[in-house]
Amino acid sequence: MSDGNERNQDGNNTPSQGGEQTRSSRLSLRPAGRPEVGRTVDAGSVRQSFSHGRSKVVQVEVRKPKRNATGPGAGAAARGGRPGGRALTAAELAARQRALEGQRQAAAEEAARREEEKIQIMSAAEAARRAAEEERLIAEQKAAEIAALKESEQQAAREQAAAEAAARAAEQAAAEAAAREAEEAERSAPLDPRTHSTGGVQLAAPVQRLRPLAERAIMPPRPVQSSRPAPSAAPAARNNETLHLRSGAAAAGGDDERRPAPRRTGPGAPPAPARRPSAPSRKAGGSDRRSGRIDVRAAIEGDDDKTRSLASVRRQRDRERRQAELERLRSDQVRVVRDVIVPETITVAELANRMASRQGEVIKALMKMGVMATAAQSIDGDTAELVVEEFGHRIKRVSESDVEIGIEGVEDSADELLPRAPVVTVMGHVDHGKTSLLDALRTTDVAASEAGGITQHIGAYQITAPSGKKITFIDTPGHEAFTSMRARGASVTDIVVLVVAADDGVMPQTIEAIKHAKAANAPIIVAINKIDKPGANPNRVRQELLSHEIVVEEMGGDTQDVEVSALKRTGLDKLEECILLQSEMLDLRANPDRVAEGVVIESRLDRGRGPVASVLVQKGTLRRGDILVAGSEWGRVRAVLDDRGRQLKDAGPSMPVEVLGLTGVPGAGEPFVVVENDARAREISEFRQRKIKDKEAASQVAARGTLDQMLARIQAGVQKEVALLVKADVQGSAEAISATVQKLAHEEVAVRVLNASVGQITESDIQLAKASDAIIVAFNVRATTQARELAQREGVDIRYYSIIYQVADDVEQLVKGKVAPKHREKFLGYAEIRQVFNITKTGKVAGCYVTEGLVKRGCGVRLLRDNVVIHEGELSQLKRFKDDVKEVARGYECGLSFAGYNDLREGDVVECYEMEVIPA
């Protein structure tokens, strides 16, 4: 056979029965000296198993590259095997052998040299690592040996316990089997022919009853194998194949006691499979975790009780553990101290929740303090603080007003302050020329636009002096009704300019302005105006000011005074110099690089622009886009306007501006501040609105009075009142009108202001006035077309005014019109009873003599006896002789008859009077 055939035959791999190849005992025809070429194909079989139970055998071949075996004679053998090749000579073979030996020796020397270099390069860290690795392996091996030893000991103990349990069970089963075998042998023994003769024929046992299919379907319990030999009676009974007739009771007993035949034991019997000892039950009752499954046997025997699942048991244990932990925390052994936040009022349930205590315990603590409260009732903060301290927790008191904490900002340091313009308030009596003086300073004509020639609004302006410095002026009204405006102007000012007319002198509102300036602790500069008039006398003004502790410099005091004329524009430069000098002495400074703070001077509702607030910036810089909180209103600044209506991007300290973008009209005099976001602004606004509502509700309750006062008013009749609804152009005017009309209240007629707001009259105002039977007072505002038509239909009276004292006069007339007229007693005269006559059908008639005044028919009379009034009534008849007369004068006699009274005696005195009506 050729070499190629031999290689093909040798390359084929025959798979063995188990899919493995036998490589050591492979048969081949190749000569022993021929080198073996490496196999290029490895073949085998792989068995695949599937989830549905089937399997499949797959033949697998792996191809590898062909590599020749190396050896000293491999090349020669290969070349010798090729057809036509020349064989090497002995010298060539020897030379080749020597070359090969030299190559092997050089390779061995190179390997030794490389090994030495590797040993030298290996560091001490590698050696240490290997040592640590070896120690770790040794320790793991020892730990594994110890664990295996412990496991073997435990396994031996478990096997021993299982063997003992199996032995005990086997002994018991063997005893029961022996008893059954003995009984079976006794029943199956042949009958005695001497006592039971059957004619020489032995009868077989009767056919046993056929059990039901369900009972037969259940596998009988496997008998316990015992190592002890069975009793001899049982084989004897089994070897006896003769059937004997038994009694019915025995047959019935045999049916119940039938068991499957035990397995054969002996040398010829097949070996029985070893059975593992049964594991001891987990519970005393013998129920296992998986014993709750229902099978056919359990369903027939009725043993189908379900047990709890493992997840249910785990949940129950978790609940018990949490309950135990809670009880441990509630006990005195472990007390958790908490930080309890307590507001001004808090319910009992919420307090218990914040302390993590039971409501019953908190109620019990309150009952010990004498407070009877349920879980839903509220308690005050002081009581809650006592409860929290009794439970051992830390309390933290908070209030609703805490939302305002921190909105004012921090105090400015001295190096951050820069000079600012002074804020000057012009105050004085009405018609003394305050606004005209400001117009002369500003070169404007504001006074011409005021109704009646008097200022009824508060205004703020800023001018630039010839020196380049700026001055902020605040103009206040001089009418007595605008007291709050003057007080507001004095509270925000640095310097007060008191304007006094040289021809009029000190007037009531001048005195009030002095008091406001002293209350604000602001320096006063006296401006004596109207010196150009013929009757002007500045010295009289200075002397009148002495009575109010205002001493000017000309009289040795420290108060500056300037004689000016707004009409002629004289003395204005000197007034500006005095203001700037006073401001330099005060050293007015502010920090412009912070959030803006200030005060609302005036506010109004503009038809096209919405709520407009005139504000004075006191600190920081107000910029467009800032979020502003002014009183109970807030908003984002949409526009900033100066006093001449020009748009500004920002406003620094001491600058009066108008602000647009608020949600409502803020109250005049309210402080404003810029906050960081709209959420904070909304929270502060809502808190302040709640305070205003609570205050109004409290004032309404106080106005109703006590229960006794209410009952007295009910008995006396409905109290008369004048209801007013005030609508004004600005907030300050509405406040002034409300204060003025409430001063006009009478003891019999009350004046009630339903609402005082700004803006035009709307339909809702008409409906409110209709429901309350009120009169609408419109000050410098008008009603809309719809509101005017509705007022005409409903009969609501709308009265328009532009001067405030006209409002006061009309309201006073309304109050007087509802006051009831007065009744006054008018004395007429005295008459002395000289004789009493008894007349039939008439009664007693007194013959009198008029001693003083006169007596009129139908007048009221009082009967005096010893100067004591014993009767008061009316005179029914008045006669002189036999004629009825209307009156009897002094010095004449007359006859008097009293209506319903006859106890008349001589010497009594009759006092006569009449009631007259006096209009209010």
PDB file of C-alpha atoms in Angstrom, residues 106-310:
ATOM      1  CA  ALA A 106      23.717  26.208  21.547  1.00  0.00           C
ATOM      2  CA  ALA A 107      19.978  26.183  22.188  1.00  0.00           C
ATOM      3  CA  ALA A 108      20.511  24.660  25.647  1.00  0.00           C
ATOM      4  CA  GLU A 109      23.153  27.253  26.510  1.00  0.00           C
ATOM      5  CA  GLU A 110      20.865  30.084  25.288  1.00  0.00           C
ATOM      6  CA  ALA A 111      17.996  28.733  27.409  1.00  0.00           C
ATOM      7  CA  ALA A 112      20.213  28.542  30.488  1.00  0.00           C
ATOM      8  CA  ARG A 113      21.414  32.095  29.926  1.00  0.00           C
ATOM      9  CA  ARG A 114      17.867  33.392  29.579  1.00  0.00           C
ATOM     10  CA  GLU A 115      16.796  31.553  32.739  1.00  0.00           C
ATOM     11  CA  GLU A 116      19.606  33.147  34.681  1.00  0.00           C
ATOM     12  CA  GLU A 117      18.607  36.615  33.413  1.00  0.00           C
ATOM     13  CA  LYS A 118      14.990  35.952  34.339  1.00  0.00           C
ATOM     14  CA  ILE A 119      16.002  34.938  37.830  1.00  0.00           C
ATOM     15  CA  GLN A 120      18.102  38.060  38.190  1.00  0.00           C
ATOM     16  CA  ILE A 121      15.369  40.379  36.865  1.00  0.00           C
ATOM     17  CA  MET A 122      12.742  38.937  39.225  1.00  0.00           C
ATOM     18  CA  SER A 123      12.269  41.436  42.045  1.00  0.00           C
ATOM     19  CA  ALA A 124      11.829  40.903  45.721  1.00  0.00           C
ATOM     20  CA  ALA A 125       8.179  42.026  45.436  1.00  0.00           C
ATOM     21  CA  GLU A 126       7.458  39.113  43.074  1.00  0.00           C
ATOM     22  CA  ALA A 127       9.059  36.696  45.459  1.00  0.00           C
ATOM     23  CA  ALA A 128       7.045  38.150  48.342  1.00  0.00           C
ATOM     24  CA  ARG A 129       3.875  37.938  46.290  1.00  0.00           C
ATOM     25  CA  ARG A 130       4.501  34.309  45.521  1.00  0.00           C
ATOM     26  CA  ALA A 131       5.221  33.622  49.167  1.00  0.00           C
ATOM     27  CA  ALA A 132       1.982  35.348  50.211  1.00  0.00           C
ATOM     28  CA  GLU A 133       0.097  33.411  47.561  1.00  0.00           C
ATOM     29  CA  GLU A 134       1.544  30.155  48.826  1.00  0.00           C
ATOM     30  CA  GLU A 135       0.647  31.055  52.428  1.00  0.00           C
ATOM     31  CA  ARG A 136      -2.889  31.978  51.359  1.00  0.00           C
ATOM     32  CA  LEU A 137      -3.279  28.669  49.532  1.00  0.00           C
ATOM     33  CA  ILE A 138      -1.999  26.796  52.571  1.00  0.00           C
ATOM     34  CA  ALA A 139      -4.418  28.698  54.855  1.00  0.00           C
ATOM     35  CA  GLU A 140      -7.337  28.035  52.523  1.00  0.00           C
ATOM     36  CA  GLN A 141      -6.399  24.368  52.376  1.00  0.00           C
ATOM     37  CA  LYS A 142      -6.283  24.164  56.176  1.00  0.00           C
ATOM     38  CA  ALA A 143      -9.627  26.007  56.480  1.00  0.00           C
ATOM     39  CA  ALA A 144     -11.162  23.650  53.927  1.00  0.00           C
ATOM     40  CA  GLU A 145      -9.856  20.671  55.829  1.00  0.00           C
ATOM     41  CA  ILE A 146     -11.265  21.993  59.103  1.00  0.00           C
ATOM     42  CA  ALA A 147     -14.647  22.731  57.456  1.00  0.00           C
ATOM     43  CA  ALA A 148     -14.688  19.289  55.854  1.00  0.00           C
ATOM     44  CA  LEU A 149     -13.889  17.720  59.216  1.00  0.00           C
ATOM     45  CA  LYS A 150     -16.708  19.631  60.889  1.00  0.00           C
ATOM     46  CA  GLU A 151     -19.074  18.749  58.065  1.00  0.00           C
ATOM     47  CA  SER A 152     -18.130  15.082  58.325  1.00  0.00           C
ATOM     48  CA  GLU A 153     -18.711  15.156  62.079  1.00  0.00           C
ATOM     49  CA  GLN A 154     -22.096  16.798  61.601  1.00  0.00           C
ATOM     50  CA  GLN A 155     -22.962  14.348  58.820  1.00  0.00           C
ATOM     51  CA  ALA A 156     -21.977  11.438  61.025  1.00  0.00           C
ATOM     52  CA  ALA A 157     -24.119  12.797  63.844  1.00  0.00           C
ATOM     53  CA  ARG A 158     -27.059  13.239  61.497  1.00  0.00           C
ATOM     54  CA  GLU A 159     -26.578   9.710  60.067  1.00  0.00           C
ATOM     55  CA  GLN A 160     -26.342   8.242  63.535  1.00  0.00           C
ATOM     56  CA  ALA A 161     -29.546  10.029  64.617  1.00  0.00           C
ATOM     57  CA  ALA A 162     -31.277   8.924  61.417  1.00  0.00           C
ATOM     58  CA  ALA A 163     -30.074   5.345  61.907  1.00  0.00           C
ATOM     59  CA  GLU A 164     -31.361   5.292  65.462  1.00  0.00           C
ATOM     60  CA  ALA A 165     -34.732   6.660  64.344  1.00  0.00           C
ATOM     61  CA  ALA A 166     -34.860   4.134  61.498  1.00  0.00           C
ATOM     62  CA  ALA A 167     -33.957   1.307  63.896  1.00  0.00           C
ATOM     63  CA  ARG A 168     -36.717   2.301  66.273  1.00  0.00           C
ATOM     64  CA  ALA A 169     -39.211   2.533  63.436  1.00  0.00           C
ATOM     65  CA  ALA A 170     -38.019  -0.823  62.057  1.00  0.00           C
ATOM     66  CA  GLU A 171     -38.415  -2.530  65.405  1.00  0.00           C
ATOM     67  CA  GLN A 172     -41.936  -1.184  65.761  1.00  0.00           C
ATOM     68  CA  ALA A 173     -42.838  -2.182  62.206  1.00  0.00           C
ATOM     69  CA  ALA A 174     -41.325  -5.641  62.732  1.00  0.00           C
ATOM     70  CA  ALA A 175     -43.366  -6.177  65.859  1.00  0.00           C
ATOM     71  CA  GLU A 176     -46.556  -5.161  64.076  1.00  0.00           C
ATOM     72  CA  ALA A 177     -45.681  -7.395  61.090  1.00  0.00           C
ATOM     73  CA  ALA A 178     -44.985 -10.360  63.400  1.00  0.00           C
ATOM     74  CA  ALA A 179     -48.357  -9.891  65.060  1.00  0.00           C
ATOM     75  CA  ARG A 180     -50.112  -9.749  61.705  1.00  0.00           C
ATOM     76  CA  GLU A 181     -48.229 -12.829  60.410  1.00  0.00           C
ATOM     77  CA  ALA A 182     -49.189 -14.832  63.481  1.00  0.00           C
ATOM     78  CA  GLU A 183     -52.828 -13.905  63.116  1.00  0.00           C
ATOM     79  CA  GLU A 184     -52.737 -14.720  59.384  1.00  0.00           C
ATOM     80  CA  ALA A 185     -51.107 -18.093  60.075  1.00  0.00           C
ATOM     81  CA  GLU A 186     -53.724 -18.937  62.629  1.00  0.00           C
ATOM     82  CA  ARG A 187     -56.523 -18.075  60.230  1.00  0.00           C
ATOM     83  CA  SER A 188     -54.957 -19.916  57.285  1.00  0.00           C
ATOM     84  CA  ALA A 189     -54.299 -23.169  59.218  1.00  0.00           C
ATOM     85  CA  PRO A 190     -56.242 -26.291  57.854  1.00  0.00           C
ATOM     86  CA  LEU A 191     -59.423 -27.246  59.627  1.00  0.00           C
ATOM     87  CA  ASP A 192     -59.414 -30.173  61.989  1.00  0.00           C
ATOM     88  CA  PRO A 193     -61.210 -33.142  60.233  1.00  0.00           C
ATOM     89  CA  ARG A 194     -62.322 -34.486  63.537  1.00  0.00           C
ATOM     90  CA  THR A 195     -64.394 -31.442  64.325  1.00  0.00           C
ATOM     91  CA  HIS A 196     -65.149 -30.160  60.822  1.00  0.00           C
ATOM     92  CA  SER A 197     -66.118 -32.881  58.366  1.00  0.00           C
ATOM     93  CA  THR A 198     -66.563 -31.715  54.775  1.00  0.00           C
ATOM     94  CA  GLY A 199     -66.862 -35.058  52.951  1.00  0.00           C
ATOM     95  CA  GLY A 200     -63.151 -35.325  52.190  1.00  0.00           C
ATOM     96  CA  VAL A 201     -63.066 -32.103  50.164  1.00  0.00           C
ATOM     97  CA  GLN A 202     -61.229 -28.957  51.339  1.00  0.00           C
ATOM     98  CA  LEU A 203     -62.878 -25.689  50.304  1.00  0.00           C
ATOM     99  CA  ALA A 204     -60.856 -22.704  49.247  1.00  0.00           C
ATOM    100  CA  ALA A 205     -61.223 -19.391  50.890  1.00  0.00           C
ATOM    101  CA  PRO A 206     -64.077 -17.239  49.593  1.00  0.00           C
ATOM    102  CA  VAL A 207     -63.327 -14.685  46.879  1.00  0.00           C
ATOM    103  CA  GLN A 208     -62.375 -11.333  48.437  1.00  0.00           C
ATOM    104  CA  ARG A 209     -64.437  -8.241  47.656  1.00  0.00           C
ATOM    105  CA  LEU A 210     -63.280  -5.914  44.875  1.00  0.00           C
ATOM    106  CA  ARG A 211     -62.152  -2.517  46.248  1.00  0.00           C
ATOM    107  CA  PRO A 212     -63.247   0.713  44.552  1.00  0.00           C
ATOM    108  CA  LEU A 213     -61.106   2.138  41.781  1.00  0.00           C
ATOM    109  CA  ALA A 214     -60.213   5.266  43.764  1.00  0.00           C
ATOM    110  CA  GLU A 215     -59.038   3.153  46.684  1.00  0.00           C
ATOM    111  CA  ARG A 216     -57.014   0.915  44.405  1.00  0.00           C
ATOM    112  CA  ALA A 217     -55.471   3.906  42.634  1.00  0.00           C
ATOM    113  CA  ILE A 218     -53.753   4.986  45.846  1.00  0.00           C
ATOM    114  CA  MET A 219     -50.377   3.388  46.302  1.00  0.00           C
ATOM    115  CA  PRO A 220     -50.217   1.551  49.598  1.00  0.00           C
ATOM    116  CA  PRO A 221     -47.510   2.662  51.986  1.00  0.00           C
ATOM    117  CA  ARG A 222     -44.199   0.901  51.449  1.00  0.00           C
ATOM    118  CA  PRO A 223     -43.436  -1.402  54.381  1.00  0.00           C
ATOM    119  CA  VAL A 224     -40.371  -0.664  56.446  1.00  0.00           C
ATOM    120  CA  GLN A 225     -37.561  -3.120  55.702  1.00  0.00           C
ATOM    121  CA  SER A 226     -36.254  -4.832  58.795  1.00  0.00           C
ATOM    122  CA  SER A 227     -32.908  -6.515  59.086  1.00  0.00           C
ATOM    123  CA  ARG A 228     -34.271  -9.170  61.406  1.00  0.00           C
ATOM    124  CA  PRO A 229     -35.596 -12.436  59.868  1.00  0.00           C
ATOM    125  CA  ALA A 230     -39.335 -12.794  59.573  1.00  0.00           C
ATOM    126  CA  PRO A 231     -41.119 -15.185  61.931  1.00  0.00           C
ATOM    127  CA  SER A 232     -41.364 -18.790  60.802  1.00  0.00           C
ATOM    128  CA  ALA A 233     -45.144 -18.760  60.895  1.00  0.00           C
ATOM    129  CA  ALA A 234     -45.401 -16.442  57.924  1.00  0.00           C
ATOM    130  CA  PRO A 235     -43.487 -18.675  55.452  1.00  0.00           C
ATOM    131  CA  ALA A 236     -45.452 -21.633  56.632  1.00  0.00           C
ATOM    132  CA  ALA A 237     -48.645 -19.832  55.915  1.00  0.00           C
ATOM    133  CA  ARG A 238     -47.420 -18.733  52.488  1.00  0.00           C
ATOM    134  CA  ASN A 239     -46.227 -22.237  51.527  1.00  0.00           C
ATOM    135  CA  ASN A 240     -49.592 -23.686  52.296  1.00  0.00           C
ATOM    136  CA  GLU A 241     -51.405 -23.318  49.001  1.00  0.00           C
ATOM    137  CA  THR A 242     -54.577 -25.078  50.121  1.00  0.00           C
ATOM    138  CA  LEU A 243     -57.480 -22.661  50.568  1.00  0.00           C
ATOM    139  CA  HIS A 244     -59.685 -23.114  53.611  1.00  0.00           C
ATOM    140  CA  LEU A 245     -63.100 -21.675  54.283  1.00  0.00           C
ATOM    141  CA  ARG A 246     -63.059 -18.962  56.953  1.00  0.00           C
ATOM    142  CA  SER A 247     -65.740 -17.191  58.833  1.00  0.00           C
ATOM    143  CA  GLY A 248     -67.150 -13.867  57.676  1.00  0.00           C
ATOM    144  CA  ALA A 249     -65.466 -11.886  60.397  1.00  0.00           C
ATOM    145  CA  ALA A 250     -62.122 -13.363  59.565  1.00  0.00           C
ATOM    146  CA  ALA A 251     -62.640 -12.687  55.871  1.00  0.00           C
ATOM    147  CA  ALA A 252     -63.572  -9.089  56.587  1.00  0.00           C
ATOM    148  CA  GLY A 253     -60.554  -8.677  58.781  1.00  0.00           C
ATOM    149  CA  GLY A 254     -58.370 -10.132  56.055  1.00  0.00           C
ATOM    150  CA  ASP A 255     -59.562  -7.589  53.535  1.00  0.00           C
ATOM    151  CA  ASP A 256     -58.571  -4.711  55.760  1.00  0.00           C
ATOM    152  CA  GLU A 257     -55.228  -6.183  56.734  1.00  0.00           C
ATOM    153  CA  ARG A 258     -53.973  -7.123  53.298  1.00  0.00           C
ATOM    154  CA  ARG A 259     -50.496  -5.797  52.562  1.00  0.00           C
ATOM    155  CA  PRO A 260     -48.184  -6.292  49.539  1.00  0.00           C
ATOM    156  CA  ALA A 261     -45.802  -9.265  49.783  1.00  0.00           C
ATOM    157  CA  PRO A 262     -42.378  -8.413  51.163  1.00  0.00           C
ATOM    158  CA  ARG A 263     -39.401  -8.613  48.852  1.00  0.00           C
ATOM    159  CA  ARG A 264     -37.361 -11.852  48.691  1.00  0.00           C
ATOM    160  CA  THR A 265     -34.125 -11.904  50.563  1.00  0.00           C
ATOM    161  CA  GLY A 266     -31.409 -14.408  49.989  1.00  0.00           C
ATOM    162  CA  PRO A 267     -28.430 -15.206  47.875  1.00  0.00           C
ATOM    163  CA  GLY A 268     -30.460 -15.553  44.701  1.00  0.00           C
ATOM    164  CA  ALA A 269     -32.582 -12.446  45.160  1.00  0.00           C
ATOM    165  CA  PRO A 270     -31.666  -9.249  43.378  1.00  0.00           C
ATOM    166  CA  PRO A 271     -30.033  -6.629  45.621  1.00  0.00           C
ATOM    167  CA  ALA A 272     -32.461  -4.109  47.047  1.00  0.00           C
ATOM    168  CA  PRO A 273     -31.675  -0.463  46.379  1.00  0.00           C
ATOM    169  CA  ALA A 274     -30.302   1.422  49.327  1.00  0.00           C
ATOM    170  CA  ARG A 275     -32.806   3.802  50.877  1.00  0.00           C
ATOM    171  CA  ARG A 276     -31.809   7.078  52.409  1.00  0.00           C
ATOM    172  CA  PRO A 277     -32.873   7.545  55.983  1.00  0.00           C
ATOM    173  CA  SER A 278     -35.829   9.856  56.298  1.00  0.00           C
ATOM    174  CA  ALA A 279     -34.986  13.352  57.537  1.00  0.00           C
ATOM    175  CA  PRO A 280     -36.535  14.392  60.820  1.00  0.00           C
ATOM    176  CA  SER A 281     -39.596  16.631  60.520  1.00  0.00           C
ATOM    177  CA  ARG A 282     -39.180  20.386  60.944  1.00  0.00           C
ATOM    178  CA  LYS A 283     -42.188  20.792  63.223  1.00  0.00           C
ATOM    179  CA  ALA A 284     -43.470  18.752  66.117  1.00  0.00           C
ATOM    180  CA  GLY A 285     -46.729  18.097  64.359  1.00  0.00           C
ATOM    181  CA  GLY A 286     -44.951  16.540  61.388  1.00  0.00           C
ATOM    182  CA  SER A 287     -46.257  19.124  58.898  1.00  0.00           C
ATOM    183  CA  ASP A 288     -43.784  20.218  56.281  1.00  0.00           C
ATOM    184  CA  ARG A 289     -43.711  23.481  54.335  1.00  0.00           C
ATOM    185  CA  ARG A 290     -44.814  21.644  51.167  1.00  0.00           C
ATOM    186  CA  SER A 291     -47.286  19.385  52.887  1.00  0.00           C
ATOM    187  CA  GLY A 292     -50.146  21.676  51.905  1.00  0.00           C
ATOM    188  CA  ARG A 293     -50.281  20.377  48.324  1.00  0.00           C
ATOM    189  CA  ILE A 294     -53.419  18.424  47.483  1.00  0.00           C
ATOM    190  CA  ASP A 295     -53.119  14.992  45.852  1.00  0.00           C
ATOM    191  CA  VAL A 296     -55.617  12.211  45.155  1.00  0.00           C
ATOM    192  CA  ARG A 297     -54.954  10.441  48.417  1.00  0.00           C
ATOM    193  CA  ALA A 298     -55.326  13.611  50.477  1.00  0.00           C
ATOM    194  CA  ALA A 299     -58.563  14.437  48.660  1.00  0.00           C
ATOM    195  CA  ILE A 300     -60.024  10.943  49.345  1.00  0.00           C
ATOM    196  CA  GLU A 301     -58.940  10.795  52.974  1.00  0.00           C
ATOM    197  CA  GLY A 302     -60.078  14.367  53.615  1.00  0.00           C
ATOM    198  CA  ASP A 303     -56.633  15.611  54.663  1.00  0.00           C
ATOM    199  CA  ASP A 304     -56.607  18.702  52.421  1.00  0.00           C
ATOM    200  CA  ASP A 305     -55.933  21.467  54.987  1.00  0.00           C
ATOM    201  CA  LYS A 306     -53.982  24.320  53.426  1.00  0.00           C
ATOM    202  CA  THR A 307     -51.044  25.847  55.273  1.00  0.00           C
ATOM    203  CA  ARG A 308     -49.708  29.428  55.189  1.00  0.00           C
ATOM    204  CA  SER A 309     -47.265  30.343  52.481  1.00  0.00           C
ATOM    205  CA  LEU A 310     -43.688  31.279  53.222  1.00  0.00           C
TER     206      LEU A 310
END
